[in-house]
mmCIF file of C-alpha atoms and ligand atoms in Angstrom:
data_model
loop_
_atom_site.group_PDB
_atom_site.id
_atom_site.type_symbol
_atom_site.label_atom_id
_atom_site.label_comp_id
_atom_site.label_asym_id
_atom_site.label_seq_id
_atom_site.Cartn_x
_atom_site.Cartn_y
_atom_site.Cartn_z
ATOM 1 C CA MET A 1 90.263 153.586 -6.968
ATOM 2 C CA ASN A 2 86.631 153.857 -5.837
ATOM 3 C CA ASN A 3 85.263 154.146 -2.349
ATOM 4 C CA THR A 4 83.965 150.611 -2.325
ATOM 5 C CA THR A 5 87.531 149.451 -2.685
ATOM 6 C CA ILE A 6 88.851 151.604 0.125
ATOM 7 C CA ALA A 7 86.170 150.987 2.754
ATOM 8 C CA PRO A 8 87.317 147.589 4.100
ATOM 9 C CA PHE A 9 90.814 149.009 4.557
ATOM 10 C CA ALA A 10 89.859 151.525 7.192
ATOM 11 C CA LYS A 11 92.628 149.854 9.209
ATOM 12 C CA PRO A 12 96.158 151.132 8.667
ATOM 13 C CA LEU A 13 98.060 149.514 5.845
ATOM 14 C CA TYR A 14 100.388 146.894 7.299
ATOM 15 C CA VAL A 15 103.144 145.062 5.459
ATOM 16 C CA MET A 16 105.744 143.038 7.327
ATOM 17 C CA LEU A 17 109.209 142.949 5.906
ATOM 18 C CA LYS A 18 111.505 139.962 5.256
ATOM 19 C CA PRO A 19 115.014 141.470 5.273
ATOM 20 C CA ILE A 20 116.646 138.064 4.746
ATOM 21 C CA GLY A 21 113.763 136.248 3.043
ATOM 22 C CA ALA A 22 113.200 132.735 4.342
ATOM 23 C CA ALA A 23 116.864 132.210 5.323
ATOM 24 C CA CYS A 24 117.170 130.857 8.860
ATOM 25 C CA ASN A 25 119.767 129.298 11.142
ATOM 26 C CA LEU A 26 117.160 126.794 12.375
ATOM 27 C CA LYS A 27 115.288 124.076 10.562
ATOM 28 C CA CYS A 28 112.094 123.582 12.542
ATOM 29 C CA THR A 29 110.193 120.558 11.313
ATOM 30 C CA TYR A 30 106.943 122.440 10.902
ATOM 31 C CA CYS A 31 108.214 125.752 9.489
ATOM 32 C CA TYR A 32 105.732 126.957 6.863
ATOM 33 C CA TYR A 33 108.118 129.580 5.517
ATOM 34 C CA LEU A 34 111.277 127.624 4.637
ATOM 35 C CA ASP A 35 109.672 126.344 1.409
ATOM 36 C CA THR A 36 109.381 129.939 0.250
ATOM 37 C CA LYS A 37 113.072 129.684 -0.630
ATOM 38 C CA ASN A 38 112.017 127.435 -3.512
ATOM 39 C CA LEU A 39 110.324 130.445 -5.085
ATOM 40 C CA TYR A 40 113.695 132.169 -5.269
ATOM 41 C CA LYS A 41 116.015 129.278 -6.052
ATOM 42 C CA GLN A 42 118.049 131.311 -8.507
ATOM 43 C CA GLU A 43 118.969 133.896 -5.853
ATOM 44 C CA HIS A 44 122.450 133.767 -4.367
ATOM 45 C CA ASN A 45 121.517 135.560 -1.205
ATOM 46 C CA TYR A 46 118.267 136.653 0.326
ATOM 47 C CA LYS A 47 119.345 140.080 1.506
ATOM 48 C CA LEU A 48 117.059 143.053 1.045
ATOM 49 C CA SER A 49 119.158 145.686 -0.727
ATOM 50 C CA ASP A 50 119.661 149.239 0.554
ATOM 51 C CA GLU A 51 117.725 150.513 -2.461
ATOM 52 C CA LEU A 52 114.669 148.376 -1.681
ATOM 53 C CA LEU A 53 114.920 149.120 2.030
ATOM 54 C CA GLU A 54 114.703 152.840 1.302
ATOM 55 C CA LYS A 55 111.881 152.384 -1.202
ATOM 56 C CA PHE A 56 109.919 150.334 1.331
ATOM 57 C CA ILE A 57 110.400 152.816 4.164
ATOM 58 C CA VAL A 58 109.452 155.809 2.016
ATOM 59 C CA GLN A 59 106.341 154.121 0.654
ATOM 60 C CA TYR A 60 105.299 152.527 3.917
ATOM 61 C CA LEU A 61 105.453 155.866 5.704
ATOM 62 C CA GLU A 62 103.621 157.634 2.892
ATOM 63 C CA SER A 63 100.825 155.063 2.900
ATOM 64 C CA GLN A 64 100.034 155.413 6.616
ATOM 65 C CA THR A 65 96.946 157.255 7.752
ATOM 66 C CA MET A 66 97.590 157.002 11.494
ATOM 67 C CA ALA A 67 100.024 158.942 13.678
ATOM 68 C CA LEU A 68 101.704 155.764 14.912
ATOM 69 C CA VAL A 69 103.566 153.661 12.345
ATOM 70 C CA LEU A 70 104.573 150.085 13.163
ATOM 71 C CA PHE A 71 107.382 148.346 11.281
ATOM 72 C CA THR A 72 107.627 144.568 11.673
ATOM 73 C CA TRP A 73 110.831 142.696 10.838
ATOM 74 C CA HIS A 74 110.230 139.053 10.145
ATOM 75 C CA GLY A 75 111.954 135.998 8.711
ATOM 76 C CA GLY A 76 113.323 133.474 8.215
ATOM 77 C CA GLU A 77 115.539 134.781 10.961
ATOM 78 C CA PRO A 78 115.884 138.574 10.803
ATOM 79 C CA LEU A 79 118.935 138.555 13.107
ATOM 80 C CA LEU A 80 120.914 137.039 10.230
ATOM 81 C CA ARG A 81 121.187 140.669 9.088
ATOM 82 C CA ASP A 82 123.668 142.634 11.151
ATOM 83 C CA ILE A 83 123.019 145.589 13.401
ATOM 84 C CA SER A 84 124.302 148.070 10.813
ATOM 85 C CA PHE A 85 121.380 147.103 8.549
ATOM 86 C CA TYR A 86 118.844 147.976 11.250
ATOM 87 C CA LYS A 87 120.721 151.192 12.110
ATOM 88 C CA LYS A 88 120.376 152.185 8.476
ATOM 89 C CA ALA A 89 116.664 151.372 8.601
ATOM 90 C CA LEU A 90 116.144 153.494 11.736
ATOM 91 C CA ALA A 91 117.992 156.426 10.143
ATOM 92 C CA LEU A 92 115.732 156.170 7.074
ATOM 93 C CA GLN A 93 112.638 156.025 9.282
ATOM 94 C CA GLN A 94 113.763 159.255 10.946
ATOM 95 C CA ARG A 95 114.640 160.912 7.638
ATOM 96 C CA TYR A 96 111.247 160.171 6.039
ATOM 97 C CA GLY A 97 109.045 159.958 9.141
ATOM 98 C CA ARG A 98 108.210 163.678 9.292
ATOM 99 C CA GLY A 99 107.978 163.531 13.087
ATOM 100 C CA ARG A 100 105.588 160.590 13.239
ATOM 101 C CA GLN A 101 105.737 158.141 16.103
ATOM 102 C CA ILE A 102 107.483 155.058 14.763
ATOM 103 C CA GLU A 103 107.702 151.694 16.495
ATOM 104 C CA ASN A 104 109.574 148.559 15.526
ATOM 105 C CA SER A 105 108.861 144.954 16.339
ATOM 106 C CA LEU A 106 110.989 141.978 15.370
ATOM 107 C CA GLN A 107 110.132 138.281 15.465
ATOM 108 C CA THR A 108 113.104 136.034 16.168
ATOM 109 C CA ASN A 109 113.924 132.480 17.192
ATOM 110 C CA GLY A 110 116.078 134.083 19.913
ATOM 111 C CA THR A 111 119.168 131.926 19.383
ATOM 112 C CA LEU A 112 121.343 134.728 17.968
ATOM 113 C CA LEU A 113 120.625 137.328 20.638
ATOM 114 C CA THR A 114 123.692 138.912 22.248
ATOM 115 C CA ASP A 115 124.331 141.743 24.690
ATOM 116 C CA GLU A 116 125.031 143.975 21.704
ATOM 117 C CA TRP A 117 121.702 143.174 20.037
ATOM 118 C CA CYS A 118 119.821 143.661 23.306
ATOM 119 C CA ARG A 119 121.477 147.035 23.993
ATOM 120 C CA PHE A 120 120.495 148.114 20.491
ATOM 121 C CA PHE A 121 116.893 146.939 20.939
ATOM 122 C CA LYS A 122 116.592 148.667 24.306
ATOM 123 C CA GLU A 123 118.046 151.930 23.018
ATOM 124 C CA ASN A 124 115.659 151.897 20.082
ATOM 125 C CA ASN A 125 112.602 150.628 21.898
ATOM 126 C CA PHE A 126 112.041 147.476 19.839
ATOM 127 C CA LEU A 127 109.375 144.969 20.853
ATOM 128 C CA ILE A 128 110.845 141.494 20.392
ATOM 129 C CA GLY A 129 108.716 138.434 19.674
ATOM 130 C CA ILE A 130 110.368 135.159 20.680
ATOM 131 C CA SER A 131 109.340 131.756 19.383
ATOM 132 C CA ILE A 132 109.503 128.986 21.966
ATOM 133 C CA ASP A 133 107.311 125.902 22.248
ATOM 134 C CA GLY A 134 107.256 125.342 25.992
ATOM 135 C CA THR A 135 109.643 123.488 28.277
ATOM 136 C CA GLN A 136 112.818 121.876 26.934
ATOM 137 C CA ARG A 137 111.339 118.488 26.048
ATOM 138 C CA PHE A 138 108.616 120.147 23.950
ATOM 139 C CA HIS A 139 110.709 122.860 22.380
ATOM 140 C CA ASP A 140 113.543 120.562 21.322
ATOM 141 C CA LYS A 141 111.248 118.064 19.673
ATOM 142 C CA TYR A 142 110.749 120.145 16.527
ATOM 143 C CA ARG A 143 112.737 123.374 16.882
ATOM 144 C CA LYS A 144 116.227 122.254 15.879
ATOM 145 C CA ALA A 145 119.253 123.991 14.408
ATOM 146 C CA ASN A 146 120.269 123.372 10.779
ATOM 147 C CA ASN A 147 122.729 120.761 12.078
ATOM 148 C CA GLY A 148 119.980 118.985 14.039
ATOM 149 C CA GLU A 149 121.123 120.216 17.453
ATOM 150 C CA PRO A 150 118.566 121.255 20.097
ATOM 151 C CA THR A 151 118.001 124.985 20.581
ATOM 152 C CA PHE A 152 116.135 125.389 23.875
ATOM 153 C CA GLY A 153 119.235 126.430 25.858
ATOM 154 C CA LYS A 154 120.110 129.155 23.366
ATOM 155 C CA VAL A 155 116.574 130.556 23.327
ATOM 156 C CA ILE A 156 116.439 130.693 27.125
ATOM 157 C CA HIS A 157 119.815 132.424 27.115
ATOM 158 C CA GLY A 158 118.378 134.929 24.608
ATOM 159 C CA ILE A 159 115.354 135.551 26.849
ATOM 160 C CA ASP A 160 117.677 136.061 29.840
ATOM 161 C CA LEU A 161 119.595 138.684 27.845
ATOM 162 C CA LEU A 162 116.380 140.485 26.894
ATOM 163 C CA ARG A 163 115.399 140.592 30.563
ATOM 164 C CA LYS A 164 118.859 141.700 31.665
ATOM 165 C CA HIS A 165 118.698 144.680 29.310
ATOM 166 C CA GLY A 166 115.048 145.453 29.997
ATOM 167 C CA VAL A 167 113.940 144.837 26.400
ATOM 168 C CA GLU A 168 110.192 144.419 25.981
ATOM 169 C CA TYR A 169 109.295 140.991 24.614
ATOM 170 C CA ASN A 170 106.430 138.614 24.131
ATOM 171 C CA ILE A 171 106.246 134.920 23.425
ATOM 172 C CA MET A 172 104.859 132.948 20.542
ATOM 173 C CA GLY A 173 104.469 129.187 20.964
ATOM 174 C CA VAL A 174 103.516 126.583 18.417
ATOM 175 C CA VAL A 175 101.117 123.840 19.461
ATOM 176 C CA ASN A 176 101.767 120.509 17.804
ATOM 177 C CA ASN A 177 100.923 116.834 18.239
ATOM 178 C CA TYR A 178 103.584 116.524 20.947
ATOM 179 C CA ASN A 179 102.834 119.382 23.350
ATOM 180 C CA VAL A 180 99.058 119.544 22.778
ATOM 181 C CA ASP A 181 98.446 116.983 25.536
ATOM 182 C CA TYR A 182 100.162 119.192 28.121
ATOM 183 C CA PRO A 183 98.311 122.505 28.078
ATOM 184 C CA LEU A 184 98.986 123.440 31.694
ATOM 185 C CA GLU A 185 102.685 122.636 31.490
ATOM 186 C CA PHE A 186 102.782 124.825 28.369
ATOM 187 C CA TYR A 187 100.877 127.672 30.008
ATOM 188 C CA ASN A 188 102.768 127.548 33.309
ATOM 189 C CA PHE A 189 106.078 127.608 31.473
ATOM 190 C CA PHE A 190 105.153 130.911 29.833
ATOM 191 C CA LYS A 191 104.141 132.296 33.194
ATOM 192 C CA GLN A 192 107.446 131.140 34.693
ATOM 193 C CA ILE A 193 109.436 133.027 32.081
ATOM 194 C CA ASP A 194 107.391 136.091 32.929
ATOM 195 C CA SER A 195 105.602 136.466 29.627
ATOM 196 C CA HIS A 196 102.343 138.318 30.198
ATOM 197 C CA PHE A 197 101.312 138.497 26.528
ATOM 198 C CA ILE A 198 101.030 134.946 25.296
ATOM 199 C CA GLN A 199 100.366 133.933 21.743
ATOM 200 C CA PHE A 200 100.196 130.413 20.480
ATOM 201 C CA ALA A 201 99.173 128.874 17.197
ATOM 202 C CA PRO A 202 98.201 125.355 16.192
ATOM 203 C CA ILE A 203 100.120 123.515 13.506
ATOM 204 C CA VAL A 204 97.971 122.352 10.605
ATOM 205 C CA GLU A 205 100.068 121.273 7.671
ATOM 206 C CA ARG A 206 99.840 118.839 4.837
ATOM 207 C CA TYR A 207 102.268 116.673 2.926
ATOM 208 C CA PRO A 208 102.339 117.186 -0.835
ATOM 209 C CA ASN A 209 99.880 114.262 -1.202
ATOM 210 C CA GLY A 210 97.323 116.184 0.875
ATOM 211 C CA ASP A 211 97.540 114.131 4.074
ATOM 212 C CA VAL A 212 97.846 116.108 7.298
ATOM 213 C CA THR A 213 101.368 115.825 8.759
ATOM 214 C CA GLU A 214 101.883 113.832 11.928
ATOM 215 C CA TRP A 215 103.101 116.907 13.787
ATOM 216 C CA SER A 216 99.804 118.731 13.195
ATOM 217 C CA VAL A 217 97.303 118.989 16.064
ATOM 218 C CA SER A 218 94.072 117.033 15.913
ATOM 219 C CA PRO A 219 90.872 119.133 16.076
ATOM 220 C CA GLU A 220 89.595 117.517 19.270
ATOM 221 C CA LYS A 221 92.897 117.878 21.088
ATOM 222 C CA TRP A 222 93.148 121.500 20.002
ATOM 223 C CA GLY A 223 89.747 122.196 21.559
ATOM 224 C CA ASP A 224 90.726 120.433 24.787
ATOM 225 C CA PHE A 225 94.021 122.350 24.894
ATOM 226 C CA LEU A 226 92.276 125.719 24.638
ATOM 227 C CA ILE A 227 89.665 124.728 27.219
ATOM 228 C CA ALA A 228 92.265 123.567 29.768
ATOM 229 C CA ILE A 229 94.191 126.843 29.527
ATOM 230 C CA PHE A 230 90.987 128.879 29.576
ATOM 231 C CA ASN A 231 89.822 127.134 32.785
ATOM 232 C CA GLU A 232 93.082 128.058 34.471
ATOM 233 C CA TRP A 233 93.118 131.619 33.145
ATOM 234 C CA VAL A 234 89.527 132.388 34.089
ATOM 235 C CA LYS A 235 90.181 131.249 37.672
ATOM 236 C CA GLN A 236 93.053 133.560 38.496
ATOM 237 C CA ASP A 237 94.806 135.236 35.574
ATOM 238 C CA ILE A 238 92.428 137.680 33.898
ATOM 239 C CA GLY A 239 93.980 141.123 33.738
ATOM 240 C CA ASN A 240 97.450 139.739 34.493
ATOM 241 C CA TYR A 241 98.065 137.411 31.545
ATOM 242 C CA PHE A 242 96.772 138.296 28.092
ATOM 243 C CA ILE A 243 96.073 135.395 25.794
ATOM 244 C CA GLN A 244 95.326 136.272 22.226
ATOM 245 C CA TYR A 245 92.608 133.639 21.710
ATOM 246 C CA PHE A 246 90.643 134.715 24.774
ATOM 247 C CA ASP A 247 90.988 138.427 24.037
ATOM 248 C CA ALA A 248 89.756 137.839 20.487
ATOM 249 C CA ALA A 249 86.814 135.782 21.732
ATOM 250 C CA LEU A 250 85.771 138.516 24.157
ATOM 251 C CA ALA A 251 86.122 141.145 21.405
ATOM 252 C CA ASN A 252 83.797 139.157 19.143
ATOM 253 C CA TRP A 253 81.364 138.649 22.029
ATOM 254 C CA MET A 254 81.403 142.453 22.400
ATOM 255 C CA LYS A 255 81.000 142.888 18.617
ATOM 256 C CA VAL A 256 84.326 144.677 18.455
ATOM 257 C CA GLU A 257 86.956 143.915 15.798
ATOM 258 C CA PRO A 258 89.245 141.200 17.283
ATOM 259 C CA GLY A 259 92.989 141.827 17.518
ATOM 260 C CA THR A 260 93.787 138.793 15.386
ATOM 261 C CA CYS A 261 92.856 138.365 11.741
ATOM 262 C CA ILE A 262 91.960 134.679 12.056
ATOM 263 C CA PHE A 263 88.757 135.420 13.984
ATOM 264 C CA ALA A 264 87.810 138.538 12.030
ATOM 265 C CA GLU A 265 85.002 138.374 9.505
ATOM 266 C CA ASN A 266 87.375 139.355 6.712
ATOM 267 C CA CYS A 267 91.110 139.808 6.467
ATOM 268 C CA GLY A 268 93.663 141.004 3.916
ATOM 269 C CA HIS A 269 95.067 143.897 5.961
ATOM 270 C CA ALA A 270 98.466 142.342 6.575
ATOM 271 C CA GLY A 271 100.719 141.826 3.597
ATOM 272 C CA VAL A 272 104.328 140.778 3.429
ATOM 273 C CA MET A 273 107.260 142.034 1.383
ATOM 274 C CA GLU A 274 110.005 139.599 0.433
ATOM 275 C CA PHE A 275 113.710 140.531 0.183
ATOM 276 C CA ASN A 276 113.454 141.182 -3.567
ATOM 277 C CA GLY A 277 110.480 143.549 -3.328
ATOM 278 C CA ASP A 278 107.733 141.022 -4.138
ATOM 279 C CA VAL A 279 104.615 141.723 -2.103
ATOM 280 C CA TYR A 280 102.162 138.966 -1.145
ATOM 281 C CA ALA A 281 98.664 138.886 0.316
ATOM 282 C CA CYS A 282 99.604 137.308 3.646
ATOM 283 C CA ASP A 283 102.522 135.591 5.364
ATOM 284 C CA HIS A 284 100.699 132.279 4.952
ATOM 285 C CA PHE A 285 100.035 132.810 1.255
ATOM 286 C CA VAL A 286 103.459 133.498 -0.208
ATOM 287 C CA SER A 287 103.039 131.790 -3.565
ATOM 288 C CA PRO A 288 102.777 133.046 -7.165
ATOM 289 C CA GLU A 289 98.963 133.200 -7.264
ATOM 290 C CA TYR A 290 98.913 135.499 -4.219
ATOM 291 C CA LYS A 291 101.629 137.858 -5.407
ATOM 292 C CA LEU A 292 100.368 141.439 -5.610
ATOM 293 C CA GLY A 293 103.348 142.835 -7.501
ATOM 294 C CA ASN A 294 106.816 144.171 -6.851
ATOM 295 C CA ILE A 295 107.667 147.423 -5.107
ATOM 296 C CA ARG A 296 109.847 148.439 -8.070
ATOM 297 C CA GLU A 297 106.756 148.459 -10.301
ATOM 298 C CA LYS A 298 103.851 149.351 -8.006
ATOM 299 C CA THR A 299 103.449 151.221 -4.756
ATOM 300 C CA LEU A 300 102.518 149.457 -1.541
ATOM 301 C CA THR A 301 99.256 151.393 -1.553
ATOM 302 C CA GLN A 302 98.403 150.205 -5.066
ATOM 303 C CA MET A 303 99.148 146.615 -4.146
ATOM 304 C CA MET A 304 97.533 146.477 -0.722
ATOM 305 C CA TYR A 305 94.394 148.342 -1.856
ATOM 306 C CA SER A 306 94.109 146.465 -5.157
ATOM 307 C CA SER A 307 90.954 144.580 -6.047
ATOM 308 C CA LYS A 308 93.018 141.381 -5.940
ATOM 309 C CA GLN A 309 93.899 141.978 -2.291
ATOM 310 C CA LEU A 310 90.389 143.149 -1.488
ATOM 311 C CA ASP A 311 89.010 139.913 -2.956
ATOM 312 C CA PHE A 312 91.555 137.918 -0.961
ATOM 313 C CA GLY A 313 90.317 139.508 2.259
ATOM 314 C CA MET A 314 86.620 139.169 1.400
ATOM 315 C CA ASP A 315 87.022 135.520 0.392
ATOM 316 C CA LYS A 316 87.391 134.752 4.091
ATOM 317 C CA SER A 317 83.669 135.357 4.635
ATOM 318 C CA LYS A 318 82.507 134.529 1.112
ATOM 319 C CA GLY A 319 84.153 131.116 1.307
ATOM 320 C CA LEU A 320 82.325 130.037 4.480
ATOM 321 C CA SER A 321 80.454 126.738 4.338
ATOM 322 C CA GLN A 322 76.737 126.403 5.122
ATOM 323 C CA GLN A 323 77.778 124.621 8.310
ATOM 324 C CA CYS A 324 79.609 127.785 9.406
ATOM 325 C CA HIS A 325 76.692 130.020 8.429
ATOM 326 C CA GLN A 326 74.404 127.930 10.612
ATOM 327 C CA CYS A 327 76.888 127.613 13.470
ATOM 328 C CA ASN A 328 76.017 129.199 16.845
ATOM 329 C CA TYR A 329 79.575 130.456 17.097
ATOM 330 C CA LYS A 330 80.111 131.846 13.636
ATOM 331 C CA PHE A 331 80.289 135.333 15.167
ATOM 332 C CA ALA A 332 83.290 134.253 17.272
ATOM 333 C CA CYS A 333 85.069 131.905 14.898
ATOM 334 C CA ASN A 334 84.299 133.191 11.401
ATOM 335 C CA GLY A 335 85.708 129.944 10.046
ATOM 336 C CA GLU A 336 89.185 130.843 11.414
ATOM 337 C CA CYS A 337 92.008 131.207 8.882
ATOM 338 C CA PRO A 338 91.327 130.156 5.272
ATOM 339 C CA LYS A 339 94.678 128.360 5.170
ATOM 340 C CA ASN A 340 93.197 125.758 7.530
ATOM 341 C CA ARG A 341 90.037 125.164 5.483
ATOM 342 C CA ILE A 342 91.148 121.806 4.210
ATOM 343 C CA ALA A 343 88.430 119.544 5.624
ATOM 344 C CA VAL A 344 85.158 118.820 3.845
ATOM 345 C CA THR A 345 81.604 118.932 5.236
ATOM 346 C CA ALA A 346 78.983 116.240 4.571
ATOM 347 C CA ASP A 347 77.776 118.509 1.735
ATOM 348 C CA GLY A 348 81.209 118.585 0.126
ATOM 349 C CA GLU A 349 82.091 122.171 1.133
ATOM 350 C CA LYS A 350 85.493 123.184 2.441
ATOM 351 C CA ILE A 351 85.593 123.799 6.190
ATOM 352 C CA ASN A 352 88.262 124.455 8.776
ATOM 353 C CA TYR A 353 90.176 121.357 9.759
ATOM 354 C CA LEU A 354 90.021 122.474 13.423
ATOM 355 C CA CYS A 355 86.248 123.077 13.375
ATOM 356 C CA ALA A 356 85.326 120.386 15.931
ATOM 357 C CA GLY A 357 87.902 121.774 18.375
ATOM 358 C CA TYR A 358 86.818 125.356 17.914
ATOM 359 C CA TYR A 359 83.145 124.476 18.351
ATOM 360 C CA LYS A 360 83.896 122.662 21.585
ATOM 361 C CA PHE A 361 86.026 125.562 22.843
ATOM 362 C CA PHE A 362 83.497 128.294 22.026
ATOM 363 C CA ASP A 363 80.670 126.205 23.473
ATOM 364 C CA HIS A 364 82.647 125.791 26.693
ATOM 365 C CA ILE A 365 83.558 129.458 27.118
ATOM 366 C CA ALA A 366 80.148 130.852 26.086
ATOM 367 C CA PRO A 367 78.693 131.288 29.626
ATOM 368 C CA TYR A 368 81.925 132.895 30.831
ATOM 369 C CA MET A 369 82.050 135.224 27.848
ATOM 370 C CA ASP A 370 78.369 136.105 28.341
ATOM 371 C CA TYR A 371 79.174 137.035 31.928
ATOM 372 C CA MET A 372 82.205 139.120 31.018
ATOM 373 C CA LYS A 373 80.179 140.877 28.343
ATOM 374 C CA LEU A 374 77.527 141.792 30.916
ATOM 375 C CA GLU A 375 80.221 143.179 33.192
ATOM 376 C CA LEU A 376 81.741 145.242 30.400
ATOM 377 C CA ASP A 377 78.294 146.481 29.319
ATOM 378 C CA ALA A 378 77.758 147.635 32.905
ATOM 379 C CA LYS A 379 81.171 149.358 32.833
ATOM 380 C CA ARG A 380 82.613 146.918 35.338
ATOM 381 C CA PRO A 381 85.883 145.007 34.885
ATOM 382 C CA PRO A 382 85.446 141.568 33.269
ATOM 383 C CA ALA A 383 87.958 140.251 35.822
ATOM 384 C CA ASN A 384 85.017 140.285 38.298
ATOM 385 C CA ILE A 385 84.224 136.879 36.883
ATOM 386 C CA MET A 386 87.062 135.414 38.953
ATOM 387 C CA CYS A 387 85.010 136.024 42.134
ATOM 388 C CA ASN A 388 81.816 134.598 40.656
ATOM 389 C CA LEU A 389 82.883 131.363 39.037
ATOM 390 C CA ASP A 390 80.849 129.193 41.386
ATOM 391 C CA LYS A 391 77.696 131.102 40.467
ATOM 392 C CA ILE A 392 78.360 130.518 36.759
ATOM 393 C CA LYS A 393 79.151 126.839 37.285
ATOM 394 C CA ARG A 394 75.943 126.320 39.311
ATOM 395 C CA ALA A 395 73.932 127.892 36.490
ATOM 396 C CA LEU A 396 75.395 125.510 33.900
HETATM 397 S S1 LIG B 401 94.744 134.269 5.448
HETATM 398 FE FE1 LIG B 401 94.698 133.765 7.648
HETATM 399 S S2 LIG B 401 96.618 134.591 8.516
HETATM 400 FE FE2 LIG B 401 96.329 135.494 6.472
HETATM 401 S S3 LIG B 401 95.326 137.452 6.881
HETATM 402 FE FE3 LIG B 401 93.690 135.942 6.462
HETATM 403 S S4 LIG B 401 93.105 135.102 8.450
HETATM 404 FE FE4 LIG B 401 95.063 136.174 8.723
HETATM 405 S S1 LIG B 402 83.190 126.360 14.829
HETATM 406 FE FE1 LIG B 402 83.252 125.237 12.859
HETATM 407 S S2 LIG B 402 81.205 125.523 11.979
HETATM 408 FE FE2 LIG B 402 81.479 127.076 13.584
HETATM 409 S S3 LIG B 402 82.238 128.863 12.458
HETATM 410 FE FE3 LIG B 402 84.038 127.730 13.259
HETATM 411 S S4 LIG B 402 84.645 126.401 11.590
HETATM 412 FE FE4 LIG B 402 82.576 127.093 11.114
#
């Protein structure tokens, strides 16, 4: 491996693990991962074996260059494995960790949480990510159980248990055609349930014939949604509520690597390992052409630092349209995630389906970001902007 190959991977190697593949007790209308089961139709169960669990933990720990090692358990629904599986994983982390600081995070739909799970997570310092799409009427529209029943009540019960046991958690919400018109209801709901780290993601999906699904967000509405929440946040919430999109925007304004891959110039740092040891380029690209190999045949390091994965990550910037290259906000947007580049420019180049919304959003926040950048450059807190909004508005 030459140095040119290694350089873009200065970040720690990161591979999230699917201990039960795409198996899930819910059947959310928009789930991008359920179809992954079709890749493994011949399998009778989707359980990661003890042998592969150990192989993964050994290799993952060996591949890390930083003192802190983060394991991420993802699904499907990772709570379909029982606690004994995770106890085994923690014991292996200790056995092979050689004293390193190890942290675990787990993304769940929250419906299977119990006192026993929460005690276990608290004792072992897990960070739990919960998926919920806002208030009941929004959440229950698309996030249904396999039998079609609504799930909001169970998720809220799960969140209550996490709070009761003092487990650290954050919230991930999906923005779709139904809740996109209610940004403040969405935002205030997350504040009500005391989530200070808020992540949300827009749905952009297509039917097999290429048409965008009806539950996807429209570009314009996506822009308006972000702007409405930003206007509220910038008034009173900076420093108290952390919203991934706004943090990433400020990072790019400061010319610092953003915390989310979608707004980075290049990506490819976050792979995923399926229950049978297959490793893929990204959670959104689990398909044969993006398979990097299997952990039985190659090491995680070989796969994640391969030229195939390097090319995958660099294609994010190489695949930008001329419209993006000429865009005032290319530095902030970077064409967002390649999975959403399904629209076509007047010149016939692929461009992000959400482009119009992102342009509107970045154009709206630009004066605020400029101000916060000046504050940070002067070593003052960017939250100062909350006392100077009138000045900024007058200058617009
Ligand atoms: S393809 Fe999209 S989600 Fe995957 S790593 Fe790249 S930017 Fe991130
Ligand atoms: S806002 Fe549109 S044109 Fe600008 S970088 Fe993003 S996708 Fe490209």
